[in-house]
């Protein structure tokens, strides 16, 4: 009997790690996530594609940190205020060292270290679980979304990517590095597994296809697809551990959400006819 294909990105990690995810379960969760109007699929992933294509993500602004809220980043006024000019410059510098056109698992040693360095950036209240949600919008092929669920999947506590505590002999920066390196290694060693997953889900969600018309690249990078597998599996694991039904596994897919659903709408100046002017207005 042929062994079932699984996605086992946490192999080699200690503690209560996420076990291997059968590919059919991963596909079920991905289809539910990517057809849900209230997941991050449309407002983060698809909107991010549009934002990059229009140049919105060519710079780091005062309000850029707010974009993390599209993936439940819970950014507050204090965080925006603390994301000052010096920190924006440092964040932009770290992002600028990461190639925009390379996948995490194809990076050189120095480029991989640049990704780790970017993921380790942060300040009080805005460490990896929040800051990588922004960084991944700028470099979606190379920067993983390291939120609390992802940390837990690798055997850490939910806040271990924010706190300085030692865990398994590692500090926060070392834990971040370990996860990034593990994800890069998995993607490098298992391209066929991700290709199989894409083949199963792309008939329903064509944006997840291995390549798009006129391009050799997928709209959604392998890294982001792996992120979604880990996050939805962990979300279900926590739900069932609390005696609740899984949130994603077995959930019927919804209607297809295309990129056009989140396309920007230009504001065009229109002449106002006199009949449309409010009473009392003058030229």
PDB file of N, CA, C and O in Angstrom, residues 32-87:
ATOM      1  N   UNK A  32     -11.544  25.827   1.629  1.00  0.00           N
ATOM      2  CA  UNK A  32     -12.451  26.555   2.513  1.00  0.00           C
ATOM      3  C   UNK A  32     -11.912  27.957   2.784  1.00  0.00           C
ATOM      4  O   UNK A  32     -12.659  28.947   2.737  1.00  0.00           O
ATOM      5  N   UNK A  33     -10.612  28.046   3.056  1.00  0.00           N
ATOM      6  CA  UNK A  33      -9.995  29.340   3.381  1.00  0.00           C
ATOM      7  C   UNK A  33     -10.054  30.292   2.190  1.00  0.00           C
ATOM      8  O   UNK A  33     -10.370  31.479   2.344  1.00  0.00           O
ATOM      9  N   UNK A  34      -9.759  29.786   1.008  1.00  0.00           N
ATOM     10  CA  UNK A  34      -9.644  30.653  -0.172  1.00  0.00           C
ATOM     11  C   UNK A  34     -10.980  30.942  -0.859  1.00  0.00           C
ATOM     12  O   UNK A  34     -11.015  31.618  -1.894  1.00  0.00           O
ATOM     13  N   UNK A  35     -12.053  30.440  -0.287  1.00  0.00           N
ATOM     14  CA  UNK A  35     -13.380  30.808  -0.792  1.00  0.00           C
ATOM     15  C   UNK A  35     -14.223  31.448   0.304  1.00  0.00           C
ATOM     16  O   UNK A  35     -15.429  31.662   0.130  1.00  0.00           O
ATOM     17  N   UNK A  36     -13.587  31.746   1.424  1.00  0.00           N
ATOM     18  CA  UNK A  36     -14.288  32.414   2.515  1.00  0.00           C
ATOM     19  C   UNK A  36     -14.138  33.925   2.386  1.00  0.00           C
ATOM     20  O   UNK A  36     -13.023  34.436   2.254  1.00  0.00           O
ATOM     21  N   UNK A  37     -15.229  34.649   2.446  1.00  0.00           N
ATOM     22  CA  UNK A  37     -15.196  36.101   2.368  1.00  0.00           C
ATOM     23  C   UNK A  37     -14.591  36.715   3.627  1.00  0.00           C
ATOM     24  O   UNK A  37     -14.179  37.875   3.612  1.00  0.00           O
ATOM     25  N   UNK A  38     -14.525  35.956   4.696  1.00  0.00           N
ATOM     26  CA  UNK A  38     -14.075  36.509   5.964  1.00  0.00           C
ATOM     27  C   UNK A  38     -12.722  35.958   6.412  1.00  0.00           C
ATOM     28  O   UNK A  38     -12.342  36.119   7.571  1.00  0.00           O
ATOM     29  N   UNK A  39     -12.004  35.315   5.512  1.00  0.00           N
ATOM     30  CA  UNK A  39     -10.626  34.923   5.796  1.00  0.00           C
ATOM     31  C   UNK A  39      -9.714  36.009   5.241  1.00  0.00           C
ATOM     32  O   UNK A  39     -10.163  37.019   4.710  1.00  0.00           O
ATOM     33  N   UNK A  40      -8.402  35.773   5.335  1.00  0.00           N
ATOM     34  CA  UNK A  40      -7.471  36.737   4.781  1.00  0.00           C
ATOM     35  C   UNK A  40      -7.265  36.614   3.281  1.00  0.00           C
ATOM     36  O   UNK A  40      -6.535  37.423   2.689  1.00  0.00           O
ATOM     37  N   UNK A  41      -7.892  35.632   2.652  1.00  0.00           N
ATOM     38  CA  UNK A  41      -7.634  35.368   1.237  1.00  0.00           C
ATOM     39  C   UNK A  41      -7.870  36.590   0.356  1.00  0.00           C
ATOM     40  O   UNK A  41      -6.976  37.032  -0.374  1.00  0.00           O
ATOM     41  N   UNK A  42      -9.069  37.147   0.405  1.00  0.00           N
ATOM     42  CA  UNK A  42      -9.384  38.277  -0.473  1.00  0.00           C
ATOM     43  C   UNK A  42      -8.719  39.559   0.001  1.00  0.00           C
ATOM     44  O   UNK A  42      -8.060  40.256  -0.787  1.00  0.00           O
ATOM     45  N   UNK A  43      -8.869  39.866   1.280  1.00  0.00           N
ATOM     46  CA  UNK A  43      -8.440  41.181   1.765  1.00  0.00           C
ATOM     47  C   UNK A  43      -6.935  41.273   2.005  1.00  0.00           C
ATOM     48  O   UNK A  43      -6.387  42.373   2.122  1.00  0.00           O
ATOM     49  N   UNK A  44      -6.248  40.129   2.076  1.00  0.00           N
ATOM     50  CA  UNK A  44      -4.796  40.144   2.273  1.00  0.00           C
ATOM     51  C   UNK A  44      -4.069  39.618   1.036  1.00  0.00           C
ATOM     52  O   UNK A  44      -3.289  40.335   0.417  1.00  0.00           O
ATOM     53  N   UNK A  45      -4.331  38.381   0.661  1.00  0.00           N
ATOM     54  CA  UNK A  45      -3.594  37.772  -0.444  1.00  0.00           C
ATOM     55  C   UNK A  45      -3.933  38.403  -1.789  1.00  0.00           C
ATOM     56  O   UNK A  45      -3.042  38.864  -2.514  1.00  0.00           O
ATOM     57  N   UNK A  46      -5.213  38.424  -2.146  1.00  0.00           N
ATOM     58  CA  UNK A  46      -5.588  39.000  -3.440  1.00  0.00           C
ATOM     59  C   UNK A  46      -5.376  40.506  -3.456  1.00  0.00           C
ATOM     60  O   UNK A  46      -4.885  41.067  -4.452  1.00  0.00           O
ATOM     61  N   UNK A  47      -5.742  41.183  -2.380  1.00  0.00           N
ATOM     62  CA  UNK A  47      -5.535  42.632  -2.322  1.00  0.00           C
ATOM     63  C   UNK A  47      -4.047  42.967  -2.371  1.00  0.00           C
ATOM     64  O   UNK A  47      -3.641  43.994  -2.920  1.00  0.00           O
ATOM     65  N   UNK A  48      -3.204  42.091  -1.808  1.00  0.00           N
ATOM     66  CA  UNK A  48      -1.764  42.311  -1.857  1.00  0.00           C
ATOM     67  C   UNK A  48      -1.222  42.254  -3.270  1.00  0.00           C
ATOM     68  O   UNK A  48      -0.330  43.032  -3.642  1.00  0.00           O
ATOM     69  N   UNK A  49      -1.751  41.337  -4.078  1.00  0.00           N
ATOM     70  CA  UNK A  49      -1.351  41.257  -5.490  1.00  0.00           C
ATOM     71  C   UNK A  49      -1.662  42.568  -6.188  1.00  0.00           C
ATOM     72  O   UNK A  49      -0.836  43.125  -6.918  1.00  0.00           O
ATOM     73  N   UNK A  50      -2.857  43.079  -5.952  1.00  0.00           N
ATOM     74  CA  UNK A  50      -3.264  44.348  -6.559  1.00  0.00           C
ATOM     75  C   UNK A  50      -2.403  45.501  -6.060  1.00  0.00           C
ATOM     76  O   UNK A  50      -1.960  46.346  -6.835  1.00  0.00           O
ATOM     77  N   UNK A  51      -2.118  45.526  -4.753  1.00  0.00           N
ATOM     78  CA  UNK A  51      -1.331  46.615  -4.170  1.00  0.00           C
ATOM     79  C   UNK A  51       0.079  46.646  -4.747  1.00  0.00           C
ATOM     80  O   UNK A  51       0.618  47.718  -5.047  1.00  0.00           O
ATOM     81  N   UNK A  52       0.674  45.480  -4.934  1.00  0.00           N
ATOM     82  CA  UNK A  52       2.019  45.440  -5.516  1.00  0.00           C
ATOM     83  C   UNK A  52       2.006  45.886  -6.968  1.00  0.00           C
ATOM     84  O   UNK A  52       2.917  46.584  -7.425  1.00  0.00           O
ATOM     85  N   UNK A  53       0.975  45.502  -7.702  1.00  0.00           N
ATOM     86  CA  UNK A  53       0.931  45.842  -9.123  1.00  0.00           C
ATOM     87  C   UNK A  53       0.712  47.333  -9.356  1.00  0.00           C
ATOM     88  O   UNK A  53       1.103  47.863 -10.399  1.00  0.00           O
ATOM     89  N   UNK A  54       0.122  48.018  -8.397  1.00  0.00           N
ATOM     90  CA  UNK A  54      -0.137  49.451  -8.547  1.00  0.00           C
ATOM     91  C   UNK A  54       0.902  50.321  -7.854  1.00  0.00           C
ATOM     92  O   UNK A  54       0.778  51.537  -7.817  1.00  0.00           O
ATOM     93  N   UNK A  55       1.928  49.699  -7.278  1.00  0.00           N
ATOM     94  CA  UNK A  55       3.004  50.457  -6.645  1.00  0.00           C
ATOM     95  C   UNK A  55       2.742  50.876  -5.221  1.00  0.00           C
ATOM     96  O   UNK A  55       3.557  51.593  -4.630  1.00  0.00           O
ATOM     97  N   UNK A  56       1.634  50.418  -4.634  1.00  0.00           N
ATOM     98  CA  UNK A  56       1.322  50.805  -3.267  1.00  0.00           C
ATOM     99  C   UNK A  56       2.378  50.308  -2.285  1.00  0.00           C
ATOM    100  O   UNK A  56       2.605  50.925  -1.237  1.00  0.00           O
ATOM    101  N   UNK A  57       3.050  49.213  -2.638  1.00  0.00           N
ATOM    102  CA  UNK A  57       4.031  48.624  -1.741  1.00  0.00           C
ATOM    103  C   UNK A  57       5.465  48.886  -2.210  1.00  0.00           C
ATOM    104  O   UNK A  57       6.367  48.093  -1.952  1.00  0.00           O
ATOM    105  N   UNK A  58       5.661  50.011  -2.859  1.00  0.00           N
ATOM    106  CA  UNK A  58       7.007  50.417  -3.271  1.00  0.00           C
ATOM    107  C   UNK A  58       7.689  51.263  -2.204  1.00  0.00           C
ATOM    108  O   UNK A  58       8.857  51.629  -2.354  1.00  0.00           O
ATOM    109  N   UNK A  59       6.981  51.604  -1.156  1.00  0.00           N
ATOM    110  CA  UNK A  59       7.544  52.412  -0.087  1.00  0.00           C
ATOM    111  C   UNK A  59       6.909  52.027   1.240  1.00  0.00           C
ATOM    112  O   UNK A  59       5.894  51.330   1.279  1.00  0.00           O
ATOM    113  N   UNK A  60       7.538  52.469   2.306  1.00  0.00           N
ATOM    114  CA  UNK A  60       7.037  52.212   3.662  1.00  0.00           C
ATOM    115  C   UNK A  60       6.593  53.541   4.251  1.00  0.00           C
ATOM    116  O   UNK A  60       7.399  54.464   4.393  1.00  0.00           O
ATOM    117  N   UNK A  61       5.322  53.653   4.565  1.00  0.00           N
ATOM    118  CA  UNK A  61       4.763  54.908   5.052  1.00  0.00           C
ATOM    119  C   UNK A  61       4.336  54.792   6.502  1.00  0.00           C
ATOM    120  O   UNK A  61       4.374  53.716   7.107  1.00  0.00           O
ATOM    121  N   UNK A  62       3.891  55.905   7.051  1.00  0.00           N
ATOM    122  CA  UNK A  62       3.378  55.922   8.417  1.00  0.00           C
ATOM    123  C   UNK A  62       2.243  54.928   8.592  1.00  0.00           C
ATOM    124  O   UNK A  62       2.143  54.252   9.624  1.00  0.00           O
ATOM    125  N   UNK A  63       1.394  54.825   7.587  1.00  0.00           N
ATOM    126  CA  UNK A  63       0.222  53.958   7.683  1.00  0.00           C
ATOM    127  C   UNK A  63       0.458  52.529   7.219  1.00  0.00           C
ATOM    128  O   UNK A  63      -0.441  51.694   7.295  1.00  0.00           O
ATOM    129  N   UNK A  64       1.658  52.221   6.731  1.00  0.00           N
ATOM    130  CA  UNK A  64       1.901  50.881   6.180  1.00  0.00           C
ATOM    131  C   UNK A  64       1.606  49.780   7.187  1.00  0.00           C
ATOM    132  O   UNK A  64       1.085  48.718   6.830  1.00  0.00           O
ATOM    133  N   UNK A  65       1.929  50.011   8.441  1.00  0.00           N
ATOM    134  CA  UNK A  65       1.727  48.983   9.454  1.00  0.00           C
ATOM    135  C   UNK A  65       0.261  48.568   9.567  1.00  0.00           C
ATOM    136  O   UNK A  65      -0.050  47.437   9.939  1.00  0.00           O
ATOM    137  N   UNK A  66      -0.640  49.478   9.205  1.00  0.00           N
ATOM    138  CA  UNK A  66      -2.065  49.151   9.247  1.00  0.00           C
ATOM    139  C   UNK A  66      -2.428  48.003   8.319  1.00  0.00           C
ATOM    140  O   UNK A  66      -3.435  47.323   8.517  1.00  0.00           O
ATOM    141  N   UNK A  67      -1.615  47.782   7.282  1.00  0.00           N
ATOM    142  CA  UNK A  67      -1.917  46.712   6.330  1.00  0.00           C
ATOM    143  C   UNK A  67      -1.894  45.343   7.000  1.00  0.00           C
ATOM    144  O   UNK A  67      -2.534  44.406   6.519  1.00  0.00           O
ATOM    145  N   UNK A  68      -1.168  45.221   8.098  1.00  0.00           N
ATOM    146  CA  UNK A  68      -1.145  43.944   8.823  1.00  0.00           C
ATOM    147  C   UNK A  68      -2.518  43.589   9.370  1.00  0.00           C
ATOM    148  O   UNK A  68      -2.809  42.416   9.627  1.00  0.00           O
ATOM    149  N   UNK A  69      -3.380  44.580   9.544  1.00  0.00           N
ATOM    150  CA  UNK A  69      -4.724  44.310  10.045  1.00  0.00           C
ATOM    151  C   UNK A  69      -5.565  43.519   9.059  1.00  0.00           C
ATOM    152  O   UNK A  69      -6.573  42.920   9.434  1.00  0.00           O
ATOM    153  N   UNK A  70      -5.156  43.489   7.779  1.00  0.00           N
ATOM    154  CA  UNK A  70      -5.876  42.687   6.795  1.00  0.00           C
ATOM    155  C   UNK A  70      -5.720  41.200   7.079  1.00  0.00           C
ATOM    156  O   UNK A  70      -6.460  40.380   6.527  1.00  0.00           O
ATOM    157  N   UNK A  71      -4.773  40.847   7.937  1.00  0.00           N
ATOM    158  CA  UNK A  71      -4.581  39.463   8.358  1.00  0.00           C
ATOM    159  C   UNK A  71      -4.678  39.389   9.887  1.00  0.00           C
ATOM    160  O   UNK A  71      -3.938  38.662  10.547  1.00  0.00           O
ATOM    161  N   UNK A  72      -5.593  40.168  10.426  1.00  0.00           N
ATOM    162  CA  UNK A  72      -5.871  40.177  11.861  1.00  0.00           C
ATOM    163  C   UNK A  72      -4.626  40.523  12.677  1.00  0.00           C
ATOM    164  O   UNK A  72      -4.346  39.912  13.719  1.00  0.00           O
ATOM    165  N   UNK A  73      -3.884  41.546  12.213  1.00  0.00           N
ATOM    166  CA  UNK A  73      -2.676  41.955  12.908  1.00  0.00           C
ATOM    167  C   UNK A  73      -2.915  42.719  14.190  1.00  0.00           C
ATOM    168  O   UNK A  73      -2.001  42.871  15.006  1.00  0.00           O
ATOM    169  N   UNK A  74      -4.116  43.227  14.396  1.00  0.00           N
ATOM    170  CA  UNK A  74      -4.480  43.954  15.617  1.00  0.00           C
ATOM    171  C   UNK A  74      -3.520  45.117  15.886  1.00  0.00           C
ATOM    172  O   UNK A  74      -3.045  45.316  17.002  1.00  0.00           O
ATOM    173  N   UNK A  75      -3.283  45.879  14.846  1.00  0.00           N
ATOM    174  CA  UNK A  75      -2.442  47.065  14.967  1.00  0.00           C
ATOM    175  C   UNK A  75      -3.257  48.190  15.590  1.00  0.00           C
ATOM    176  O   UNK A  75      -4.377  48.468  15.174  1.00  0.00           O
ATOM    177  N   UNK A  76      -2.680  48.827  16.602  1.00  0.00           N
ATOM    178  CA  UNK A  76      -3.349  49.910  17.311  1.00  0.00           C
ATOM    179  C   UNK A  76      -2.617  51.225  17.076  1.00  0.00           C
ATOM    180  O   UNK A  76      -1.510  51.258  16.515  1.00  0.00           O
ATOM    181  N   UNK A  77      -3.244  52.311  17.512  1.00  0.00           N
ATOM    182  CA  UNK A  77      -2.678  53.646  17.319  1.00  0.00           C
ATOM    183  C   UNK A  77      -1.263  53.737  17.882  1.00  0.00           C
ATOM    184  O   UNK A  77      -0.369  54.328  17.266  1.00  0.00           O
ATOM    185  N   UNK A  78      -1.042  53.144  19.042  1.00  0.00           N
ATOM    186  CA  UNK A  78       0.284  53.185  19.658  1.00  0.00           C
ATOM    187  C   UNK A  78       1.335  52.568  18.740  1.00  0.00           C
ATOM    188  O   UNK A  78       2.446  53.089  18.606  1.00  0.00           O
ATOM    189  N   UNK A  79       1.005  51.452  18.100  1.00  0.00           N
ATOM    190  CA  UNK A  79       1.958  50.795  17.215  1.00  0.00           C
ATOM    191  C   UNK A  79       2.290  51.688  16.016  1.00  0.00           C
ATOM    192  O   UNK A  79       3.451  51.763  15.583  1.00  0.00           O
ATOM    193  N   UNK A  80       1.269  52.351  15.481  1.00  0.00           N
ATOM    194  CA  UNK A  80       1.501  53.241  14.331  1.00  0.00           C
ATOM    195  C   UNK A  80       2.407  54.394  14.744  1.00  0.00           C
ATOM    196  O   UNK A  80       3.349  54.755  14.030  1.00  0.00           O
ATOM    197  N   UNK A  81       2.137  54.958  15.905  1.00  0.00           N
ATOM    198  CA  UNK A  81       2.957  56.073  16.393  1.00  0.00           C
ATOM    199  C   UNK A  81       4.399  55.634  16.632  1.00  0.00           C
ATOM    200  O   UNK A  81       5.346  56.375  16.347  1.00  0.00           O
ATOM    201  N   UNK A  82       4.573  54.417  17.148  1.00  0.00           N
ATOM    202  CA  UNK A  82       5.919  53.925  17.446  1.00  0.00           C
ATOM    203  C   UNK A  82       6.670  53.464  16.193  1.00  0.00           C
ATOM    204  O   UNK A  82       7.883  53.262  16.244  1.00  0.00           O
ATOM    205  N   UNK A  83       5.961  53.291  15.100  1.00  0.00           N
ATOM    206  CA  UNK A  83       6.593  52.942  13.823  1.00  0.00           C
ATOM    207  C   UNK A  83       7.110  54.243  13.204  1.00  0.00           C
ATOM    208  O   UNK A  83       6.666  54.689  12.164  1.00  0.00           O
ATOM    209  N   UNK A  84       8.070  54.843  13.885  1.00  0.00           N
ATOM    210  CA  UNK A  84       8.537  56.183  13.536  1.00  0.00           C
ATOM    211  C   UNK A  84       9.483  56.151  12.336  1.00  0.00           C
ATOM    212  O   UNK A  84       9.737  55.091  11.748  1.00  0.00           O
ATOM    213  N   UNK A  85      10.010  57.318  11.989  1.00  0.00           N
ATOM    214  CA  UNK A  85      10.832  57.431  10.785  1.00  0.00           C
ATOM    215  C   UNK A  85      12.055  56.516  10.844  1.00  0.00           C
ATOM    216  O   UNK A  85      12.385  55.843   9.858  1.00  0.00           O
ATOM    217  N   UNK A  86      12.718  56.483  11.984  1.00  0.00           N
ATOM    218  CA  UNK A  86      13.908  55.635  12.112  1.00  0.00           C
ATOM    219  C   UNK A  86      13.549  54.165  11.923  1.00  0.00           C
ATOM    220  O   UNK A  86      14.272  53.418  11.246  1.00  0.00           O
ATOM    221  N   UNK A  87      12.441  53.738  12.503  1.00  0.00           N
ATOM    222  CA  UNK A  87      12.035  52.343  12.368  1.00  0.00           C
ATOM    223  C   UNK A  87      11.556  52.036  10.954  1.00  0.00           C
ATOM    224  O   UNK A  87      11.805  50.948  10.433  1.00  0.00           O
TER     225      UNK A  87
END
